[in-house]
Amino acid sequence: MKFDTPATTNPIDQMKVVGKPFDRIDGPLKVTGRAPYAYERHDLGVKGAVGYVVGAGIAKGRIRSMDLAAAKRSPGVIAVVTAQTAGTLGLGKFNTAKLLGGPEIQHYHQAIALVVAETFEQARAAANLVRVDYAPEKGVFDLKGAKESAVRPKTEKPDTATGDFAAAFAAAPVKFDESYTTPDHAHAMLEPHATTAVWTDDKLTVWTSNQMVDWGVADIAKTLGVPKDSVRVVSPFIGGGFGGKLFVRADAILAALGAKAAGRPVKVALPRPMIFNNTTHRPATLQRIQIGAGRDGKITAIGHETWSGNLPDGKPEEAINQTRLLYAGAHRFTATRLATLDLPEGNAMRAPGEAPGLMALEIAMDEMAEKLGMDPIEFRVLNDTQVDPEDPKRPFSQRRLTDCFRTGADKFGWSARKGPGQTRDGRWLIGMGVATAFRDNVVMKSGARVRLAANGRVTVETDMTDIGTGSYTIIAQTVAEMMGVPLDHVTVNLGDSRFPASAGSGGQWGANCSTAGVYAACVKLREAVARQVGFDPAAAEFTDGEIRAGGKSAPLGQAAQARDIVVEDAIEFGDLDKRFQQSTFGAHFVEVGVDSATGESRIRRMLAVCAAGRILNPKSARSQVIGAMTMGAGAALMEELAVDTRSGFFVNHDLAGYEVPVHADIPHQEVIFLDETDPVSSPMKAKGVGELGICGVGAAIANAIHNATGVRVRDYPITLDKVLERLPEVG
């Protein structure tokens, strides 16, 4: 199905099933332990083995020699895989560093060997017997030190400019110019990277934890040098990813190599202390923001520069993305620079670009409002725009940012907010903060197959994944709405490369695009069913398990009495995303308390108001947003991968040292979804919320801390040592 004109009225608009807060249909499987995750396959039919990864002990250099003798003699060992024994390996399209290193070492904990044994304990014990002699080389590990060597990256638009920023900024009556930093962040998902692999002749099957099944098939095939049709990837359940499982990682490749060497199934899970340096992370940023405005508060010039680092051929953290689109201003520029660092690979983490970019921009907007003597919300509303600021002829498909602020301000009690340091509750200094949430709405081709059986049940198959987001349920809701059957008459099969390729889970495009693909397949199934029972497809209605047209009706299953009806289709998007700017918007409100004696910051309440198209399932969408708000709180107050700038690795590479929010850190969270549809986005008229929810949270917290204390912190995370010395005197 080609989607190249805005959607009109269609069966989804009935909203009998879509838009309702159904519980997750996969929930019972998960809470009873019956959902098979990648490391938990017990249906292989043959005895498997376990692999344990050996990671590089240096950040840059070469392996002089590797002594495997003791490991091979160790009890239970079946095989040891290294780059030397694996043969020539390719590099996946989405990988920056080799997934099996040697003799060259590109980063700390890069996999250099896999020990395969009968049990996990035997594999781990033998792996500890591997002796490696390295020739270390000097590396570059400090972004601030490498800033001057940063270059324009080879991305589509590393620099943008509209008007004459320099002249407009110089002439502006009110100017603002400050710098901000965000540290490296870890995905820290619950389920580790894990894979079970088995070869059947020359065909490889991998059960793995991967967000993008079709991409995974292609990169595994390319890395191993086998045809794509020889690889099957199965990923039906994923215990969190946040972008860290968008691409194939070492566990999948090493499990495949280990299974080949052992001649039987092999499963590999990366130990938690290895994940932080072996896989990917959100790169640190240095950012500079300049804003010029008239005394009336209207922005005349806005500039945003960002620096990040990565391995050679890696990509930058594009923290300027939102600044190109968020606020009006005739004269503007952005610039992205990339330094070469020898740290582990930087790559996508929940809302890449906007998440760290808004952590800086939305503090800057508050600081500028303060300079102007304006309320922070009124300053943002004044500079709202309904068109792309870089291309005013290109309107937003929907943009209800002002509505988000007005709704949130009323609900949160914003009018009670006082000036910095003026509100107390006993020993606690109380403050409110606000920030804009913004994330683009990306559209991607997505396919599905649907099958109607004689009993009236409908089965849908697509390689779409569910990373804890609720894909199973919203896809079932889409089928139920389109075919007029109860939700429990729909079977959803996901995450298998034998199914039609979907958009996958990432960039908050998954919900809208995958359900749109299912919609397209159901349109074709409706037509096939109508023709089979002799009804006019254009006049047919599907409801209560029946098809009805022209005063006649028939049970849905009647059409499939002779044989199942199976159809397949995909949603293919035209140029609407070029003609219209498609984005999601929101406003974050936060209240904090800061201990007047210790500087400890505590979040007291949080509210997110979101405008993100049709909400397909309010219950799971709310879960997505409050989870994102929690991640934003972690980024604001505690999360930081500490870099050893001498040895080139993240020191706090486990969940004991890398602090993430716990229950005691997170108070009451509330989410409001504005009643909205976006016909330009897809036939579902939906968008995404999974990444919108994290965008702006950190800045809202930073702004609340400033309102509580008068202390402005521009370097995340906002730990008490950055606040303590500048706290107001305790009265």
Tab-separated table of N, CA and C in Angstrom, residues 14 16-17 455-456 479-489 526 541-548 553-557:
chain	number	residue	atom	x	y	z
A	14	GLN	N	-13.024	4.026	13.981
A	14	GLN	CA	-14.106	3.545	14.841
A	14	GLN	C	-13.697	3.555	16.309
A	16	LYS	N	-13.076	1.254	18.365
A	16	LYS	CA	-13.702	0.276	19.252
A	16	LYS	C	-12.655	-0.483	20.056
A	17	VAL	N	-11.497	-0.722	19.436
A	17	VAL	CA	-10.429	-1.485	20.083
A	17	VAL	C	-9.156	-0.646	20.161
A	455	ASN	N	-12.208	-20.915	11.750
A	455	ASN	CA	-12.828	-20.653	13.052
A	455	ASN	C	-12.961	-19.160	13.346
A	456	GLY	N	-12.609	-18.344	12.373
A	456	GLY	CA	-12.742	-16.905	12.531
A	456	GLY	C	-11.571	-16.232	13.210
A	479	VAL	N	-5.443	-5.342	14.250
A	479	VAL	CA	-6.121	-6.426	13.535
A	479	VAL	C	-7.574	-6.545	13.987
A	480	ALA	N	-7.790	-6.485	15.294
A	480	ALA	CA	-9.147	-6.618	15.821
A	480	ALA	C	-10.048	-5.506	15.287
A	481	GLU	N	-9.532	-4.301	15.234
A	481	GLU	CA	-10.318	-3.170	14.725
A	481	GLU	C	-10.627	-3.330	13.245
A	482	MET	N	-9.621	-3.725	12.481
A	482	MET	CA	-9.790	-3.827	11.028
A	482	MET	C	-10.704	-4.979	10.629
A	483	MET	N	-10.621	-6.095	11.349
A	483	MET	CA	-11.361	-7.300	10.945
A	483	MET	C	-12.634	-7.521	11.753
A	484	GLY	N	-12.889	-6.649	12.732
A	484	GLY	CA	-14.128	-6.761	13.480
A	484	GLY	C	-14.214	-7.981	14.357
A	485	VAL	N	-13.102	-8.391	14.970
A	485	VAL	CA	-13.090	-9.560	15.846
A	485	VAL	C	-12.634	-9.139	17.240
A	486	PRO	N	-12.959	-9.927	18.270
A	486	PRO	CA	-12.467	-9.615	19.616
A	486	PRO	C	-10.945	-9.756	19.669
A	487	LEU	N	-10.356	-9.082	20.630
A	487	LEU	CA	-8.903	-9.112	20.761
A	487	LEU	C	-8.398	-10.534	20.977
A	488	ASP	N	-9.151	-11.348	21.695
A	488	ASP	CA	-8.689	-12.713	21.973
A	488	ASP	C	-8.877	-13.652	20.787
A	489	HIS	N	-9.357	-13.118	19.659
A	489	HIS	CA	-9.431	-13.907	18.426
A	489	HIS	C	-8.272	-13.574	17.483
A	526	ARG	N	-9.423	-7.855	3.989
A	526	ARG	CA	-10.834	-7.483	3.921
A	526	ARG	C	-11.366	-7.641	2.497
A	541	GLU	N	-18.622	-4.101	5.691
A	541	GLU	CA	-18.269	-3.715	7.047
A	541	GLU	C	-17.917	-4.979	7.837
A	542	PHE	N	-16.949	-4.850	8.713
A	542	PHE	CA	-16.491	-5.980	9.513
A	542	PHE	C	-16.746	-5.656	10.978
A	543	THR	N	-17.623	-6.399	11.591
A	543	THR	CA	-17.963	-6.123	12.984
A	543	THR	C	-18.532	-7.370	13.640
A	544	ASP	N	-18.279	-7.516	14.931
A	544	ASP	CA	-18.833	-8.623	15.730
A	544	ASP	C	-18.561	-9.987	15.108
A	545	GLY	N	-17.383	-10.147	14.494
A	545	GLY	CA	-17.025	-11.435	13.901
A	545	GLY	C	-17.732	-11.738	12.612
A	546	GLU	N	-18.360	-10.731	12.008
A	546	GLU	CA	-19.091	-10.926	10.762
A	546	GLU	C	-18.642	-9.921	9.710
A	547	ILE	N	-18.967	-10.261	8.450
A	547	ILE	CA	-18.853	-9.315	7.356
A	547	ILE	C	-20.268	-8.989	6.907
A	548	ARG	N	-20.538	-7.697	6.712
A	548	ARG	CA	-21.890	-7.265	6.374
A	548	ARG	C	-21.841	-6.298	5.198
A	553	SER	N	-25.277	-10.635	5.729
A	553	SER	CA	-24.134	-10.840	6.622
A	553	SER	C	-23.683	-12.284	6.552
A	554	ALA	N	-22.439	-12.516	6.951
A	554	ALA	CA	-21.883	-13.871	6.997
A	554	ALA	C	-20.801	-13.914	8.066
A	555	PRO	N	-20.670	-15.050	8.771
A	555	PRO	CA	-19.567	-15.181	9.720
A	555	PRO	C	-18.232	-15.012	8.996
A	556	LEU	N	-17.314	-14.359	9.655
A	556	LEU	CA	-16.026	-14.087	9.026
A	556	LEU	C	-15.345	-15.379	8.579
A	557	GLY	N	-15.407	-16.406	9.421
A	557	GLY	CA	-14.733	-17.661	9.107
A	557	GLY	C	-15.307	-18.386	7.906
